[in-house]
Coordinates of C-alpha atoms in Angstrom, one line a residue:
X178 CA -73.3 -45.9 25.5
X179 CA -70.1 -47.3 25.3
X180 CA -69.5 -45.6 21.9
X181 CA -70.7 -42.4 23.0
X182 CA -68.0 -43.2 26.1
X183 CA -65.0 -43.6 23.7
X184 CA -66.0 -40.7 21.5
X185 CA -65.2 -38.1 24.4
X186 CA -62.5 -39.8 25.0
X187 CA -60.9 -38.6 21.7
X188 CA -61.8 -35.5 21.7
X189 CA -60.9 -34.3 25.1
X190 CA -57.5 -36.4 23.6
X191 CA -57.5 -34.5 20.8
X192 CA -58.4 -31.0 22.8
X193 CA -55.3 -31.6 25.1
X194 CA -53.2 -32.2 22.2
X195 CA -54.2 -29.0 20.6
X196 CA -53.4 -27.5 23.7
X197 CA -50.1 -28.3 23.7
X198 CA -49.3 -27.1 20.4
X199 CA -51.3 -23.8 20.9
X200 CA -49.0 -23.1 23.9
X201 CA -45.7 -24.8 22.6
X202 CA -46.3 -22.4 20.5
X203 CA -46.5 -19.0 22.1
X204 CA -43.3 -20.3 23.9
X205 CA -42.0 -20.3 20.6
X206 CA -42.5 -16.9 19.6
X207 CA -42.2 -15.7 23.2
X208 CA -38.5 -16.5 22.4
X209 CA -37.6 -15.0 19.4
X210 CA -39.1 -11.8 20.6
X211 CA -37.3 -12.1 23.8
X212 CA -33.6 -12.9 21.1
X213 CA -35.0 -10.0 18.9
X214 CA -35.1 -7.5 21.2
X215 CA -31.4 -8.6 22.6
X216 CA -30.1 -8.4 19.4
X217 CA -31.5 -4.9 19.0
X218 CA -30.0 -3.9 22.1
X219 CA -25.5 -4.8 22.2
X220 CA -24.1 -4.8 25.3
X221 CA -20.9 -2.7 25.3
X222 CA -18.4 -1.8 28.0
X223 CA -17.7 2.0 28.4
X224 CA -14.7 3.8 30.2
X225 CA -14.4 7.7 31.0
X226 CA -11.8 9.9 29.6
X227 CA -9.6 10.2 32.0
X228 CA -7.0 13.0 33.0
X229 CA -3.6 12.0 33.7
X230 CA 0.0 13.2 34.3
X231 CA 2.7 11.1 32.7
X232 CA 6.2 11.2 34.7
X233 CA 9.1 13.1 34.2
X234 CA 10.7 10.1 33.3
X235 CA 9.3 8.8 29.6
X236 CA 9.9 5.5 28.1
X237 CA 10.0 5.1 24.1
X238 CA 9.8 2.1 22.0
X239 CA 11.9 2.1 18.7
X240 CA 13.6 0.2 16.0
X241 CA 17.6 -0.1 16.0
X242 CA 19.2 0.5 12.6
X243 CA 22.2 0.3 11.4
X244 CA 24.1 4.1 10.6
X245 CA 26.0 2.6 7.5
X246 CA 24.0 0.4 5.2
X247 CA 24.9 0.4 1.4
X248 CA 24.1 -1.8 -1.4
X249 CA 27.0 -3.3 -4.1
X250 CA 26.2 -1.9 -7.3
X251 CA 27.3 -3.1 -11.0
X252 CA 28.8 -0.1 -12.5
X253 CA 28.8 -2.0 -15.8
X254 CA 26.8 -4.8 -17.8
X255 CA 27.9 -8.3 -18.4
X256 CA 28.7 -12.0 -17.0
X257 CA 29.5 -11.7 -13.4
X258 CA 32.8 -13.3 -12.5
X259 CA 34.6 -14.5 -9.2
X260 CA 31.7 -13.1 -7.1
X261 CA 32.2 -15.8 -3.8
X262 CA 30.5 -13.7 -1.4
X263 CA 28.1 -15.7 1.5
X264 CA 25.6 -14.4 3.6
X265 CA 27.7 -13.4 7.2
X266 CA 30.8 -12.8 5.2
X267 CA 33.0 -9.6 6.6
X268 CA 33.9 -7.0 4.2
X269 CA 36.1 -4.3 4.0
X270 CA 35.6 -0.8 2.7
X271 CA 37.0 -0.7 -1.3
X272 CA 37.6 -4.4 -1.3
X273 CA 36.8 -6.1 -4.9
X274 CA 34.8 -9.1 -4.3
X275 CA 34.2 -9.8 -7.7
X276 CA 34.4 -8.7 -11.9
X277 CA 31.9 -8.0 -14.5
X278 CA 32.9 -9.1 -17.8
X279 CA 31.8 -7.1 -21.2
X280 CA 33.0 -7.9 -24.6
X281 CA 31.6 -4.9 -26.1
X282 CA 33.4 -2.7 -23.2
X283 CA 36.5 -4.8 -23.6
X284 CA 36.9 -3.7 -27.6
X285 CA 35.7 -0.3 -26.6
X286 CA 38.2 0.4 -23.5
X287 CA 41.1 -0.8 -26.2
X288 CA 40.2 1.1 -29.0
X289 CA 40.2 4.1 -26.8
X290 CA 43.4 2.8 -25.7
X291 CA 45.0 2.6 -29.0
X292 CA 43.9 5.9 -30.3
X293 CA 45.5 7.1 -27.2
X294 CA 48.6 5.6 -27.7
X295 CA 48.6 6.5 -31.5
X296 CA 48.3 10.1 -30.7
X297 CA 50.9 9.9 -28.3
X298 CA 53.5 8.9 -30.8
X299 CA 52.6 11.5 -33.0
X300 CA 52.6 14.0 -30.7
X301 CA 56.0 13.1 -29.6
X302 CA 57.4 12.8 -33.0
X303 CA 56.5 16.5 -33.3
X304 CA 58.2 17.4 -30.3
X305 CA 61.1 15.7 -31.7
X306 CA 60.9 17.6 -35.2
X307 CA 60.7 20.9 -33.1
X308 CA 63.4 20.9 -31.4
X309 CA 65.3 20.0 -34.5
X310 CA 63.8 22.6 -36.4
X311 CA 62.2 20.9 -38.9
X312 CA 58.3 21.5 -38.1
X313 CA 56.6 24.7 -36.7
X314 CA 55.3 25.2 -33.1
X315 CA 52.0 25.3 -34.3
X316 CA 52.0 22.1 -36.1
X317 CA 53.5 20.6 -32.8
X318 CA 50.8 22.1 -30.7
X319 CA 48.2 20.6 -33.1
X320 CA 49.3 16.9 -32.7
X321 CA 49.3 17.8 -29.0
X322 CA 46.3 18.5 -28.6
X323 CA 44.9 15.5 -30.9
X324 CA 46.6 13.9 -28.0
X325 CA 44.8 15.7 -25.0
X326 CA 41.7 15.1 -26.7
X327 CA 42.3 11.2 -27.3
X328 CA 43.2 10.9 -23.3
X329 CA 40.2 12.8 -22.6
X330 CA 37.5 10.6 -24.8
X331 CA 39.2 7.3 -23.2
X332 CA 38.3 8.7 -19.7
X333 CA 35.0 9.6 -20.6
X334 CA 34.7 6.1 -22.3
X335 CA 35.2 4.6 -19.4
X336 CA 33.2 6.4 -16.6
X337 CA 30.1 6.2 -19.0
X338 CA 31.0 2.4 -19.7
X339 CA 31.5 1.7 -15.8
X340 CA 34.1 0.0 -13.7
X341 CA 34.3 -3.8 -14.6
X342 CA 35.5 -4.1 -11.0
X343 CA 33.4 -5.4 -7.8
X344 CA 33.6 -3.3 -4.7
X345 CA 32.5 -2.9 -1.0
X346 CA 31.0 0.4 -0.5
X347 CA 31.4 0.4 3.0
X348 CA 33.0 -2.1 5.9
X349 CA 30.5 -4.6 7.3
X350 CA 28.7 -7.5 7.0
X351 CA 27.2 -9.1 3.8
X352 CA 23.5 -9.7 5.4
X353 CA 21.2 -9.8 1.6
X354 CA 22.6 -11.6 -1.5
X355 CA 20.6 -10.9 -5.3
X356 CA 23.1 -12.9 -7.5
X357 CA 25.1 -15.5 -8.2
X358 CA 28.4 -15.8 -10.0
X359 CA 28.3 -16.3 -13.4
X360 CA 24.6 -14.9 -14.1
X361 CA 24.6 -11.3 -16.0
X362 CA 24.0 -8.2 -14.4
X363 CA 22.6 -4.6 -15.9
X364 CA 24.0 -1.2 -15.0
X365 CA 23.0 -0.3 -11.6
X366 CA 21.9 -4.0 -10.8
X367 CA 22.0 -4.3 -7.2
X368 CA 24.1 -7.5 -6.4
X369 CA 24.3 -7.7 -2.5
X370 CA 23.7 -5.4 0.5
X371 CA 26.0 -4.6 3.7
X372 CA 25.6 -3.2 7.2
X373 CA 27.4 -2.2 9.5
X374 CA 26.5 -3.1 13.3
X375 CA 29.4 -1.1 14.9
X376 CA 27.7 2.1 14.9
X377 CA 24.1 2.1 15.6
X378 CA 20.8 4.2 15.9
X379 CA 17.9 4.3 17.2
X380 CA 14.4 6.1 15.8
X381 CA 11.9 7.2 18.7
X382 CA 8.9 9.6 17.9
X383 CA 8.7 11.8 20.7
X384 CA 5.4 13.5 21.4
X385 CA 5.1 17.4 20.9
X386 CA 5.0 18.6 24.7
X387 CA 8.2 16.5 25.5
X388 CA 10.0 17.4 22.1
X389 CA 10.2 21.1 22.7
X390 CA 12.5 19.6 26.0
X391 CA 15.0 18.0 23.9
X392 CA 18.1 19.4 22.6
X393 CA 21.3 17.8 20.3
X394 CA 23.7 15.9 22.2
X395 CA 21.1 14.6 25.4
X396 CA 21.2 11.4 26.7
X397 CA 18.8 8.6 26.9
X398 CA 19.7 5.5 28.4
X399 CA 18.6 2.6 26.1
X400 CA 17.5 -0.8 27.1
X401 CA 16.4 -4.1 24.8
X402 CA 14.4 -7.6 26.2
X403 CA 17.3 -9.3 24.3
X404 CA 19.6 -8.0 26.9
X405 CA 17.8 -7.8 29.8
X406 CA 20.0 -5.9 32.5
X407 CA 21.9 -4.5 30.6
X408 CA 21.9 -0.8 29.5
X409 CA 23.4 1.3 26.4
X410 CA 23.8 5.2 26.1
X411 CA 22.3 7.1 23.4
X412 CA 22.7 10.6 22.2
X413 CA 20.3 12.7 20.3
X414 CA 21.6 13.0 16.8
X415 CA 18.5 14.4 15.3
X416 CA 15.2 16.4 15.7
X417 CA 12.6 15.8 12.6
X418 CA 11.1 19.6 12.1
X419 CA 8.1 18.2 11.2
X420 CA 5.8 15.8 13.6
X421 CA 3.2 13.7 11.7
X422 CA -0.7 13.6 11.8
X423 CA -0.7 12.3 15.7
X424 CA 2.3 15.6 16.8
X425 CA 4.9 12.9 17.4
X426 CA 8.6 14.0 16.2
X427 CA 11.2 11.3 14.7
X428 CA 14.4 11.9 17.2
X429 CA 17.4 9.9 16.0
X430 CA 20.0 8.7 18.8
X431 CA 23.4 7.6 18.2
X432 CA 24.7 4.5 20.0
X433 CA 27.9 2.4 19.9
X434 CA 27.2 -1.1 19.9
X435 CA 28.7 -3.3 22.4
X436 CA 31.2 -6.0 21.3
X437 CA 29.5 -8.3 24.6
X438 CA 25.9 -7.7 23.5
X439 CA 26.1 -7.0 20.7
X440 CA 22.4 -5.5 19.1
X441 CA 21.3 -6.0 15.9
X442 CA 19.4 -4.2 13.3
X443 CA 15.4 -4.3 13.8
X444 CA 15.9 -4.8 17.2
X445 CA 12.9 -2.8 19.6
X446 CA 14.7 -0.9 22.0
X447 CA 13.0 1.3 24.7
X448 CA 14.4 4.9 24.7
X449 CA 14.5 6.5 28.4
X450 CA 14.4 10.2 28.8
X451 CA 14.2 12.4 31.6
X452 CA 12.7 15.6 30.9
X453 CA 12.0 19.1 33.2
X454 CA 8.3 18.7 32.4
X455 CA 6.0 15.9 32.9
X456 CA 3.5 15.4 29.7
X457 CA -0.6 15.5 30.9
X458 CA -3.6 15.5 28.7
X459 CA -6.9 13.4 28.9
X460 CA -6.3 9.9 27.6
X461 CA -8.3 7.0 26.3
X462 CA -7.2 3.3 25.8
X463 CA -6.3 2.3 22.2
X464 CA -8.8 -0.2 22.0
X465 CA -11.8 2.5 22.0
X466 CA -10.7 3.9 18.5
X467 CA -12.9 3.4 15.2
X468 CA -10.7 3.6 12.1
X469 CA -6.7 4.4 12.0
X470 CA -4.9 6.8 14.3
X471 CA -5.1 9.5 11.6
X472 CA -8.6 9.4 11.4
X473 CA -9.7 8.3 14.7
X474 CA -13.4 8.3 16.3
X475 CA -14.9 7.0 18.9
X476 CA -18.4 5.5 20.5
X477 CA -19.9 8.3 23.0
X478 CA -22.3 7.3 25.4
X479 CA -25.3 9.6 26.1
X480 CA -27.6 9.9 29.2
X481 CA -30.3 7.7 26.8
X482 CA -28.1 5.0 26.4
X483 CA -27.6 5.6 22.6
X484 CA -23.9 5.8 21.6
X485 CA -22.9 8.7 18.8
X486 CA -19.7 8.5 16.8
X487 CA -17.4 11.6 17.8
X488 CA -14.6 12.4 15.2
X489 CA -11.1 13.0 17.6
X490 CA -7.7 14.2 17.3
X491 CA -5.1 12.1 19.4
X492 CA -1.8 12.9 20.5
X493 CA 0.8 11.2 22.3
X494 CA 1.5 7.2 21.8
X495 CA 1.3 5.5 25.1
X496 CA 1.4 2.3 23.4
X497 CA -1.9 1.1 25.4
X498 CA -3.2 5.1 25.3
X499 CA -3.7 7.5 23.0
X500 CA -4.0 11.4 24.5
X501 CA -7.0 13.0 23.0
X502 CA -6.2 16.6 21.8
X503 CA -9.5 17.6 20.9
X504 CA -13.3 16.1 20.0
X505 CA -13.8 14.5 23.8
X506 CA -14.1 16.1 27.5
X507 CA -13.1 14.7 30.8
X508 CA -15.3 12.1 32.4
X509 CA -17.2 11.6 28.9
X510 CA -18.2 7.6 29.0
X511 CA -16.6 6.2 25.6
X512 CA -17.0 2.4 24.1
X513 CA -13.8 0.3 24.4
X514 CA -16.0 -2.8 23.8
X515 CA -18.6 -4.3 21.8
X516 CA -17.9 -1.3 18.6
X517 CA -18.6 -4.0 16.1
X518 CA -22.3 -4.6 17.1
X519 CA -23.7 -0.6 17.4
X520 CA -23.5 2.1 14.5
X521 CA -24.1 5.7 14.9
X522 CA -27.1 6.4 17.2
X523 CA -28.1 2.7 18.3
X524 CA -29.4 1.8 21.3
X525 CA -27.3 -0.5 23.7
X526 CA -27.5 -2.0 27.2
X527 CA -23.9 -0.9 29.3
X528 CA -22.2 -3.8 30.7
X529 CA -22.9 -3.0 34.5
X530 CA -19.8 -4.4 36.2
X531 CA -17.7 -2.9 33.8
X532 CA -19.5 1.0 34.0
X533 CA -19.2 0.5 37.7
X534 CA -15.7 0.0 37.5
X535 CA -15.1 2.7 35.1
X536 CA -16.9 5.0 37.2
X537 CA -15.0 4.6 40.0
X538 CA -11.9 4.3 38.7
X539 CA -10.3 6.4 36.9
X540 CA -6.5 6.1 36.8
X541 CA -4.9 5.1 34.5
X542 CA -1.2 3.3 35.0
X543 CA 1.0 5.2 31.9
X544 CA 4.2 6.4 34.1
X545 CA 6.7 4.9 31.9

């Protein structure tokens, strides 16, 4: 009895046990459907196109450069001599700061020399002969134009042989530095670069409705976080007749830099205009764009949450907006989050606090 006792025992053991497992499980693979069907479902955040009105008043971000900016070229080949120059050093325009020796050129340069000199003394001993009589004027004209010719090789020599000598290009500052005195340099060797900080410009691309507005010789008022407060005045030196793949026009102002605050070259600079005519368009935020600016797309959201890729054209550089030209309408719902996890025509799940938000909202802050 006893045995038959213990016997139950195990199995009903051995029955709850196998229980267990049998619904550990299902829990199991309850799970990895549940992460499965997550995975084949992204959440993304979506935002409207939005229509919007940019100020009279636009703000550009540029680059300073310098106006004058020239390299010191070797106009001849050999050993580098008395070439001091150090990084900072000022310059002046047509100042030698150094010598390139040549051996070969050396022997060349007085060859020429010689024949010249040669031909000069003949030349003038005919003249002397002439006027005595004793030689015609056409043997005299002969050794005088030996002469001519002589004067005219050595010249020739020497501006296909190069100018031994050194020189600043332009007046400024000595800001690059390729060699070192003593090593030897080619023809055309580049051996240091200058600039020249006194006059400056800046390059803004201006968007196409706002460029039509500008004209040579307005004014921009210019402004740089290295100097905050203080403001320079630029004038528009140049209109590019050609705007690139996004209809935004290089414009070149001209600006004289201040001995106080004094800018420097590579410096981002904000360009303020003030234009008749406000710029408008439908915009989207920079972070919804699949691919470069020039060949931008987006994420579309359709009424069965499935998101389609939509080729676009943009337009004006906010800097945290691009304006759309074409490819999107007002109020369309576009991805500007989760693009990595969806492809063209998956299904996704829209964050719901962030659709909310976009639906209700939709201005966007680009009055510059």
């Amino acid at each position: 009895m006893k045995r038959i006792i213990i016997i139950g025992a195990v199995a009903a053991l051995i029955a709850l046990i196998a229980f267990r497992l049998i619904n550990n499980k299902k829990k199991i693979e309850a799970a990895k459907t549940s992460t499965a069907q997550f995975q084949t479902t992204p959440v993304v955040e979506v935002q409207p196109v939005a229509y919007e009105r940019l100020d009279q008043n636009l703000s550009l971000l540029g680059t300073v450069e310098a106006q004058n900016e020239a390299n010191i070229i070797a106009e001849t080949r050999g050993k580098l001599q008395n070439f001091k120059l150090v990084l900072g050093t000022y310059v002046k325009k047509g100042q030698q700061v150094g010598y390139i020796e040549d051996e070969v050129q050396d022997i060349v340069v007085e060859n020429n020399q010689t024949n010249v000199e040669n031909a000069r003394r003949e030349m003038e001993r005919y003249e002397r002969l002439l006027k005595g009589g004793a030689v015609t004027q056409e043997a005299y004209q002969k050794y005088k134009d030996q002469y001519n010719t002589a004067l005219l090789n050595a010249k020739q020599q020497k501006r296909v042989l190069g100018n031994g000598a050194v020189v600043a290009p332009i007046s400024g500052y000595v800001y690059d530095k390729k060699v070192e005195n003593g090593e030897y340099v080619a023809v055309g060797a580049v051996l240091a670069s200058v600039i020249n900080l006194q006059d400056l410009k800046l390059v803004v691309n201006v968007p196409e409705q706002a460029v039509y507005q500008l004209k040579l010789g307005d004014k921009a008022t210019i402004t740089a976080q290295a100097f905050p407060g203080v403001t320079f005045t630029g004038t528009v030196h140049y209109i590019s007749p050609k705007g690139d793949a996004l209809h935004n026009y290089p414009v070149e102002l001209y600006l004289n830099n201040s001995s106080k605050n004094q800018l420097k070259a590579g410096t981002l600079a904000n360009a303020s205009f003030t234009f008749r005519n406000g710029i408008d368009g439908l915009f989207i935020p920079r972070r919804a764009l699949i691919g470069g600016a020039d060949s931008a797309s987006v994420y579309v959201l359709e009424n069965n949450n499935t998101v389609r890729l939509r080729k676009i054209q943009l337009g004006y550089d906010t800097g945290d907006l691009y304006q759309v030209l074409s490819g999107l309408k007002q109020g369309e719902p576009v991805v500007v989050n989760g693009q990595l996890n969806v492809s063209n025509g998956s299904k996704v799940t829209v964050s719901r606090s962030n659709s909310a938000q976009a639906t209700t909202d939709t201005s966007v802050a680009v009055n510059q």
